[in-house]
PDB file of C-alpha atoms in Angstrom:
ATOM      1  CA  MET A  21     -38.575  54.769  31.321  1.00  0.00           C
ATOM      2  CA  LYS A  22     -38.192  50.999  30.942  1.00  0.00           C
ATOM      3  CA  LYS A  23     -41.173  49.064  32.223  1.00  0.00           C
ATOM      4  CA  THR A  24     -40.703  45.965  34.349  1.00  0.00           C
ATOM      5  CA  LEU A  25     -43.192  43.395  35.608  1.00  0.00           C
ATOM      6  CA  CYS A  26     -43.933  43.950  39.265  1.00  0.00           C
ATOM      7  CA  GLY A  27     -44.169  41.156  41.803  1.00  0.00           C
ATOM      8  CA  VAL A  28     -47.969  41.378  41.803  1.00  0.00           C
ATOM      9  CA  GLY A  29     -48.110  40.959  38.024  1.00  0.00           C
ATOM     10  CA  LEU A  30     -45.801  37.984  38.149  1.00  0.00           C
ATOM     11  CA  ALA A  31     -47.856  36.405  40.929  1.00  0.00           C
ATOM     12  CA  MET A  32     -51.016  36.877  38.834  1.00  0.00           C
ATOM     13  CA  LEU A  33     -49.371  35.183  35.864  1.00  0.00           C
ATOM     14  CA  LEU A  34     -48.118  32.264  37.924  1.00  0.00           C
ATOM     15  CA  SER A  35     -51.541  31.811  39.495  1.00  0.00           C
ATOM     16  CA  GLY A  36     -53.210  31.554  36.085  1.00  0.00           C
ATOM     17  CA  PRO A  37     -54.710  28.421  34.523  1.00  0.00           C
ATOM     18  CA  ALA A  38     -51.368  26.961  33.444  1.00  0.00           C
ATOM     19  CA  PHE A  39     -50.024  26.955  36.989  1.00  0.00           C
ATOM     20  CA  SER A  40     -53.048  26.328  39.197  1.00  0.00           C
ATOM     21  CA  ALA A  41     -54.922  23.240  40.324  1.00  0.00           C
ATOM     22  CA  VAL A  42     -58.692  23.036  40.239  1.00  0.00           C
ATOM     23  CA  SER A  43     -60.455  23.925  43.469  1.00  0.00           C
ATOM     24  CA  VAL A  44     -62.652  20.848  43.189  1.00  0.00           C
ATOM     25  CA  ALA A  45     -60.650  18.115  41.465  1.00  0.00           C
ATOM     26  CA  ASP A  46     -62.325  16.032  38.791  1.00  0.00           C
ATOM     27  CA  ILE A  47     -60.313  12.832  39.009  1.00  0.00           C
ATOM     28  CA  GLN A  48     -62.171   9.706  37.913  1.00  0.00           C
ATOM     29  CA  ILE A  49     -61.613   5.955  38.106  1.00  0.00           C
ATOM     30  CA  THR A  50     -61.454   5.069  34.407  1.00  0.00           C
ATOM     31  CA  GLU A  51     -60.192   1.468  34.293  1.00  0.00           C
ATOM     32  CA  TRP A  52     -59.526  -1.436  36.647  1.00  0.00           C
ATOM     33  CA  MET A  53     -58.652  -5.113  36.735  1.00  0.00           C
ATOM     34  CA  TYR A  54     -58.924  -7.036  39.996  1.00  0.00           C
ATOM     35  CA  SER A  55     -56.911 -10.088  38.911  1.00  0.00           C
ATOM     36  CA  GLY A  56     -54.437 -10.843  36.159  1.00  0.00           C
ATOM     37  CA  GLY A  57     -51.082 -12.278  35.190  1.00  0.00           C
ATOM     38  CA  SER A  58     -49.515  -8.825  35.256  1.00  0.00           C
ATOM     39  CA  GLY A  59     -51.090  -7.966  38.609  1.00  0.00           C
ATOM     40  CA  GLU A  60     -54.256  -6.057  39.413  1.00  0.00           C
ATOM     41  CA  PHE A  61     -54.334  -2.321  38.745  1.00  0.00           C
ATOM     42  CA  VAL A  62     -56.479   0.798  38.877  1.00  0.00           C
ATOM     43  CA  GLU A  63     -56.291   3.792  36.551  1.00  0.00           C
ATOM     44  CA  PHE A  64     -57.220   7.349  37.561  1.00  0.00           C
ATOM     45  CA  THR A  65     -57.694  10.098  34.942  1.00  0.00           C
ATOM     46  CA  ASN A  66     -57.802  13.869  35.331  1.00  0.00           C
ATOM     47  CA  MET A  67     -61.098  14.765  33.662  1.00  0.00           C
ATOM     48  CA  GLY A  68     -60.952  18.398  34.801  1.00  0.00           C
ATOM     49  CA  ASN A  69     -59.604  21.502  33.104  1.00  0.00           C
ATOM     50  CA  SER A  70     -56.526  22.094  35.268  1.00  0.00           C
ATOM     51  CA  ALA A  71     -53.625  20.073  36.631  1.00  0.00           C
ATOM     52  CA  VAL A  72     -54.051  18.478  40.066  1.00  0.00           C
ATOM     53  CA  ASP A  73     -51.330  18.061  42.684  1.00  0.00           C
ATOM     54  CA  PHE A  74     -51.602  14.590  44.208  1.00  0.00           C
ATOM     55  CA  ALA A  75     -49.522  15.412  47.280  1.00  0.00           C
ATOM     56  CA  GLY A  76     -51.282  13.806  50.261  1.00  0.00           C
ATOM     57  CA  TRP A  77     -53.833  11.931  48.128  1.00  0.00           C
ATOM     58  CA  SER A  78     -54.505   8.263  48.862  1.00  0.00           C
ATOM     59  CA  TYR A  79     -56.310   5.101  47.833  1.00  0.00           C
ATOM     60  CA  ASP A  80     -58.119   2.361  49.760  1.00  0.00           C
ATOM     61  CA  ASP A  81     -60.544  -0.466  49.033  1.00  0.00           C
ATOM     62  CA  GLU A  82     -63.793  -1.267  50.870  1.00  0.00           C
ATOM     63  CA  SER A  83     -62.405  -0.327  54.290  1.00  0.00           C
ATOM     64  CA  ARG A  84     -62.792   3.283  53.066  1.00  0.00           C
ATOM     65  CA  LEU A  85     -59.870   4.679  55.054  1.00  0.00           C
ATOM     66  CA  ALA A  86     -58.025   7.723  53.780  1.00  0.00           C
ATOM     67  CA  GLY A  87     -54.235   7.508  53.884  1.00  0.00           C
ATOM     68  CA  VAL A  88     -53.861   3.741  53.419  1.00  0.00           C
ATOM     69  CA  PHE A  89     -51.902   3.885  50.129  1.00  0.00           C
ATOM     70  CA  ASP A  90     -50.129   7.170  49.446  1.00  0.00           C
ATOM     71  CA  LEU A  91     -50.493   8.625  45.942  1.00  0.00           C
ATOM     72  CA  SER A  92     -48.164  11.603  46.448  1.00  0.00           C
ATOM     73  CA  GLY A  93     -45.649  10.024  44.071  1.00  0.00           C
ATOM     74  CA  PHE A  94     -47.848  10.969  41.117  1.00  0.00           C
ATOM     75  CA  GLY A  95     -46.973  14.614  41.691  1.00  0.00           C
ATOM     76  CA  LEU A  96     -48.769  17.006  39.334  1.00  0.00           C
ATOM     77  CA  VAL A  97     -51.277  15.178  37.130  1.00  0.00           C
ATOM     78  CA  GLY A  98     -52.091  17.112  33.989  1.00  0.00           C
ATOM     79  CA  VAL A  99     -55.382  17.596  32.158  1.00  0.00           C
ATOM     80  CA  GLY A 100     -56.347  14.330  30.482  1.00  0.00           C
ATOM     81  CA  GLU A 101     -53.460  12.427  32.080  1.00  0.00           C
ATOM     82  CA  SER A 102     -54.049   8.879  33.316  1.00  0.00           C
ATOM     83  CA  VAL A 103     -52.010   7.416  36.189  1.00  0.00           C
ATOM     84  CA  ILE A 104     -51.850   3.870  37.528  1.00  0.00           C
ATOM     85  CA  ILE A 105     -51.546   2.007  40.820  1.00  0.00           C
ATOM     86  CA  THR A 106     -50.767  -1.702  40.841  1.00  0.00           C
ATOM     87  CA  GLU A 107     -49.963  -4.499  43.243  1.00  0.00           C
ATOM     88  CA  SER A 108     -47.012  -5.440  41.011  1.00  0.00           C
ATOM     89  CA  ALA A 109     -43.599  -3.822  41.172  1.00  0.00           C
ATOM     90  CA  GLU A 110     -43.559  -0.708  39.003  1.00  0.00           C
ATOM     91  CA  THR A 111     -40.779  -1.972  36.731  1.00  0.00           C
ATOM     92  CA  ASP A 112     -42.496  -5.338  36.212  1.00  0.00           C
ATOM     93  CA  PHE A 113     -45.807  -3.692  35.357  1.00  0.00           C
ATOM     94  CA  ARG A 114     -44.173  -1.310  32.884  1.00  0.00           C
ATOM     95  CA  LEU A 115     -42.330  -4.140  31.177  1.00  0.00           C
ATOM     96  CA  ASP A 116     -45.402  -6.351  30.906  1.00  0.00           C
ATOM     97  CA  TRP A 117     -47.552  -3.596  29.381  1.00  0.00           C
ATOM     98  CA  SER A 118     -44.710  -1.959  27.380  1.00  0.00           C
ATOM     99  CA  LEU A 119     -45.545   1.414  28.934  1.00  0.00           C
ATOM    100  CA  ALA A 120     -43.736   4.583  27.956  1.00  0.00           C
ATOM    101  CA  ALA A 121     -41.525   6.214  30.587  1.00  0.00           C
ATOM    102  CA  GLY A 122     -43.907   9.163  30.807  1.00  0.00           C
ATOM    103  CA  VAL A 123     -46.800   7.070  32.144  1.00  0.00           C
ATOM    104  CA  LYS A 124     -46.874   7.409  35.940  1.00  0.00           C
ATOM    105  CA  VAL A 125     -47.096   4.125  37.832  1.00  0.00           C
ATOM    106  CA  LEU A 126     -47.054   3.487  41.582  1.00  0.00           C
ATOM    107  CA  GLY A 127     -46.515  -0.173  42.415  1.00  0.00           C
ATOM    108  CA  GLY A 128     -46.559  -2.426  45.422  1.00  0.00           C
ATOM    109  CA  TYR A 129     -49.851  -1.682  47.148  1.00  0.00           C
ATOM    110  CA  THR A 130     -50.970  -4.483  49.472  1.00  0.00           C
ATOM    111  CA  ASN A 131     -54.655  -3.755  50.124  1.00  0.00           C
ATOM    112  CA  ASN A 132     -55.536  -5.998  47.225  1.00  0.00           C
ATOM    113  CA  LEU A 133     -58.825  -5.946  45.357  1.00  0.00           C
ATOM    114  CA  SER A 134     -61.169  -8.918  45.313  1.00  0.00           C
ATOM    115  CA  ARG A 135     -63.791 -10.103  42.845  1.00  0.00           C
ATOM    116  CA  GLY A 136     -66.316  -7.865  44.599  1.00  0.00           C
ATOM    117  CA  ASP A 137     -64.817  -4.764  46.203  1.00  0.00           C
ATOM    118  CA  GLU A 138     -64.508  -0.976  46.189  1.00  0.00           C
ATOM    119  CA  ILE A 139     -62.014   1.501  44.814  1.00  0.00           C
ATOM    120  CA  ASN A 140     -61.867   4.707  46.867  1.00  0.00           C
ATOM    121  CA  LEU A 141     -59.866   7.812  45.995  1.00  0.00           C
ATOM    122  CA  PHE A 142     -59.227  10.496  48.637  1.00  0.00           C
ATOM    123  CA  ASP A 143     -57.684  13.954  48.347  1.00  0.00           C
ATOM    124  CA  ALA A 144     -55.155  15.466  50.764  1.00  0.00           C
ATOM    125  CA  SER A 145     -57.911  16.497  53.202  1.00  0.00           C
ATOM    126  CA  GLY A 146     -59.275  12.945  53.329  1.00  0.00           C
ATOM    127  CA  SER A 147     -62.364  13.842  51.321  1.00  0.00           C
ATOM    128  CA  LEU A 148     -63.720  11.185  48.973  1.00  0.00           C
ATOM    129  CA  ILE A 149     -63.123  12.229  45.356  1.00  0.00           C
ATOM    130  CA  ASP A 150     -64.350   9.118  43.562  1.00  0.00           C
ATOM    131  CA  ARG A 151     -65.622   5.648  44.375  1.00  0.00           C
ATOM    132  CA  LEU A 152     -66.343   2.577  42.269  1.00  0.00           C
ATOM    133  CA  THR A 153     -68.173  -0.314  43.903  1.00  0.00           C
ATOM    134  CA  TYR A 154     -68.079  -3.382  41.690  1.00  0.00           C
ATOM    135  CA  GLY A 155     -68.688  -7.154  41.646  1.00  0.00           C
ATOM    136  CA  ASP A 156     -70.190  -9.361  38.957  1.00  0.00           C
ATOM    137  CA  GLN A 157     -71.777 -11.500  41.675  1.00  0.00           C
ATOM    138  CA  VAL A 158     -73.331  -8.458  43.358  1.00  0.00           C
ATOM    139  CA  PHE A 159     -74.357  -6.528  40.238  1.00  0.00           C
ATOM    140  CA  ALA A 160     -75.814  -9.142  37.894  1.00  0.00           C
ATOM    141  CA  GLY A 161     -74.767  -8.759  34.273  1.00  0.00           C
ATOM    142  CA  THR A 162     -71.715  -6.620  34.947  1.00  0.00           C
ATOM    143  CA  VAL A 163     -68.153  -7.420  33.953  1.00  0.00           C
ATOM    144  CA  ARG A 164     -65.749  -9.691  35.788  1.00  0.00           C
ATOM    145  CA  THR A 165     -62.367  -8.047  35.368  1.00  0.00           C
ATOM    146  CA  GLN A 166     -60.113 -11.081  35.514  1.00  0.00           C
ATOM    147  CA  ASN A 167     -57.334 -10.971  32.880  1.00  0.00           C
ATOM    148  CA  ALA A 168     -59.194  -8.149  31.120  1.00  0.00           C
ATOM    149  CA  THR A 169     -59.964  -4.641  32.305  1.00  0.00           C
ATOM    150  CA  GLY A 170     -63.269  -2.862  32.770  1.00  0.00           C
ATOM    151  CA  ASN A 171     -63.864   0.312  30.726  1.00  0.00           C
ATOM    152  CA  PRO A 172     -66.817   2.746  30.676  1.00  0.00           C
ATOM    153  CA  LEU A 173     -68.642   3.118  27.370  1.00  0.00           C
ATOM    154  CA  SER A 174     -68.694   6.906  27.774  1.00  0.00           C
ATOM    155  CA  ALA A 175     -67.490   9.625  30.108  1.00  0.00           C
ATOM    156  CA  ALA A 176     -71.081   9.944  31.375  1.00  0.00           C
ATOM    157  CA  ASP A 177     -70.802   6.434  32.809  1.00  0.00           C
ATOM    158  CA  LEU A 178     -68.162   7.696  35.249  1.00  0.00           C
ATOM    159  CA  ALA A 179     -70.708   9.732  37.174  1.00  0.00           C
ATOM    160  CA  GLY A 180     -72.046   6.919  39.315  1.00  0.00           C
ATOM    161  CA  THR A 181     -70.290   5.224  42.226  1.00  0.00           C
ATOM    162  CA  THR A 182     -71.241   1.666  41.240  1.00  0.00           C
ATOM    163  CA  VAL A 183     -70.283  -0.321  38.174  1.00  0.00           C
ATOM    164  CA  THR A 184     -73.104  -0.604  35.638  1.00  0.00           C
ATOM    165  CA  ALA A 185     -73.836  -2.633  32.513  1.00  0.00           C
ATOM    166  CA  ASN A 186     -72.164   0.218  30.613  1.00  0.00           C
ATOM    167  CA  TRP A 187     -68.775  -0.952  31.856  1.00  0.00           C
ATOM    168  CA  VAL A 188     -67.416  -3.468  29.350  1.00  0.00           C
ATOM    169  CA  LEU A 189     -64.443  -5.806  29.206  1.00  0.00           C
ATOM    170  CA  ALA A 190     -61.424  -4.788  27.151  1.00  0.00           C
ATOM    171  CA  SER A 191     -60.651  -6.733  23.987  1.00  0.00           C
ATOM    172  CA  ALA A 192     -57.600  -6.376  21.772  1.00  0.00           C
ATOM    173  CA  GLY A 193     -58.128  -3.695  19.111  1.00  0.00           C
ATOM    174  CA  ASP A 194     -61.293  -2.242  20.665  1.00  0.00           C
ATOM    175  CA  SER A 195     -62.291   1.420  20.645  1.00  0.00           C
ATOM    176  CA  PHE A 196     -60.385   1.983  23.907  1.00  0.00           C
ATOM    177  CA  GLY A 197     -57.066   1.116  22.272  1.00  0.00           C
ATOM    178  CA  SER A 198     -56.755  -2.131  24.226  1.00  0.00           C
ATOM    179  CA  TYR A 199     -54.010  -4.644  23.533  1.00  0.00           C
ATOM    180  CA  ALA A 200     -52.554  -7.818  25.015  1.00  0.00           C
ATOM    181  CA  ALA A 201     -49.783  -7.499  27.595  1.00  0.00           C
ATOM    182  CA  LYS A 202     -46.864  -9.926  27.590  1.00  0.00           C
ATOM    183  CA  SER A 203     -48.691 -11.864  30.341  1.00  0.00           C
ATOM    184  CA  GLY A 204     -51.763 -12.196  28.137  1.00  0.00           C
ATOM    185  CA  ASP A 205     -53.917  -9.716  30.061  1.00  0.00           C
ATOM    186  CA  VAL A 206     -55.892  -7.293  27.890  1.00  0.00           C
ATOM    187  CA  GLY A 207     -56.385  -3.607  28.666  1.00  0.00           C
ATOM    188  CA  ASN A 208     -55.222  -0.062  27.967  1.00  0.00           C
ATOM    189  CA  PRO A 209     -53.489   1.227  31.127  1.00  0.00           C
ATOM    190  CA  GLY A 210     -52.193   4.795  31.015  1.00  0.00           C
ATOM    191  CA  PHE A 211     -54.640   6.030  28.390  1.00  0.00           C
ATOM    192  CA  TYR A 212     -58.338   6.886  28.527  1.00  0.00           C
ATOM    193  CA  VAL A 213     -59.924   7.524  25.158  1.00  0.00           C
ATOM    194  CA  ALA A 214     -62.511  10.042  26.444  1.00  0.00           C
ATOM    195  CA  ALA A 215     -60.017  12.116  28.470  1.00  0.00           C
ATOM    196  CA  PRO A 216     -60.012  15.875  27.830  1.00  0.00           C
ATOM    197  CA  VAL A 217     -57.220  17.352  25.744  1.00  0.00           C
ATOM    198  CA  PRO A 218     -55.287  20.337  27.176  1.00  0.00           C
ATOM    199  CA  GLU A 219     -55.932  23.547  25.272  1.00  0.00           C
ATOM    200  CA  PRO A 220     -52.935  24.764  23.229  1.00  0.00           C
ATOM    201  CA  GLU A 221     -53.140  28.246  24.747  1.00  0.00           C
ATOM    202  CA  THR A 222     -52.566  26.702  28.184  1.00  0.00           C
ATOM    203  CA  TYR A 223     -49.184  25.455  27.050  1.00  0.00           C
ATOM    204  CA  ALA A 224     -48.429  28.764  25.356  1.00  0.00           C
ATOM    205  CA  LEU A 225     -49.174  30.668  28.569  1.00  0.00           C
ATOM    206  CA  MET A 226     -47.061  28.270  30.598  1.00  0.00           C
ATOM    207  CA  LEU A 227     -44.090  28.615  28.240  1.00  0.00           C
ATOM    208  CA  ALA A 228     -44.462  32.390  28.164  1.00  0.00           C
ATOM    209  CA  GLY A 229     -44.505  32.461  31.958  1.00  0.00           C
ATOM    210  CA  LEU A 230     -41.412  30.301  32.226  1.00  0.00           C
ATOM    211  CA  ALA A 231     -39.598  32.460  29.677  1.00  0.00           C
ATOM    212  CA  LEU A 232     -40.548  35.587  31.613  1.00  0.00           C
ATOM    213  CA  VAL A 233     -39.306  34.137  34.896  1.00  0.00           C
ATOM    214  CA  GLY A 234     -36.060  33.101  33.206  1.00  0.00           C
ATOM    215  CA  GLY A 235     -35.603  36.559  31.731  1.00  0.00           C
ATOM    216  CA  ILE A 236     -36.102  38.234  35.109  1.00  0.00           C
ATOM    217  CA  ALA A 237     -33.606  35.869  36.703  1.00  0.00           C
ATOM    218  CA  ARG A 238     -31.019  36.585  33.995  1.00  0.00           C
ATOM    219  CA  ARG A 239     -31.419  40.341  34.358  1.00  0.00           C
ATOM    220  CA  ARG A 240     -30.991  40.109  38.113  1.00  0.00           C
ATOM    221  CA  ALA A 241     -27.891  37.973  37.712  1.00  0.00           C
ATOM    222  CA  ALA A 242     -26.399  40.514  35.301  1.00  0.00           C
ATOM    223  CA  ARG A 243     -26.668  43.394  37.761  1.00  0.00           C
TER     224      ARG A 243
END
């Protein structure tokens, strides 16, 4: 008797690591610039071990209000993937930084950052996922991210909610992979050097699952 995969088995496969989002998302603020020729921007990176669906997620500054700038356009953000929001138009930002088409950028936010401000990231329920409070005038000795971005020296420096002396300014050719944009700003948007790398077996499972679904669909169509 020919064996077939039952609906329960298929559901178990599709609910596995390759298809699920983490229950508690580990999305971190990994880079920011409050002022520059190419427009201010903030980078978020998925530091967890599963993809995260950004539907209903949002950003705000020091007013700390969920829902102010919608991040749903990021869709599913994979393990180790970095995504960007900017006050500039998306196309202008991409052109200035020579970003690949695969880097996700949401442009045109209007709750602009100041020299001393906050970056707040909220999930779909309105819960605070990450916060970075910064300001070189408030936190003596910390970076002023004008025309150059702020980067954490290590992933451990992401744990706090305030910028520390372990956040440093980007410089062309540094260990973060920073370079000069056409506008002259220096940074590394769309890439975080300490981001986790997806495990190869995750991709293998995902491809196997997609092949299985396709095979079932073809068999049904042939009946």
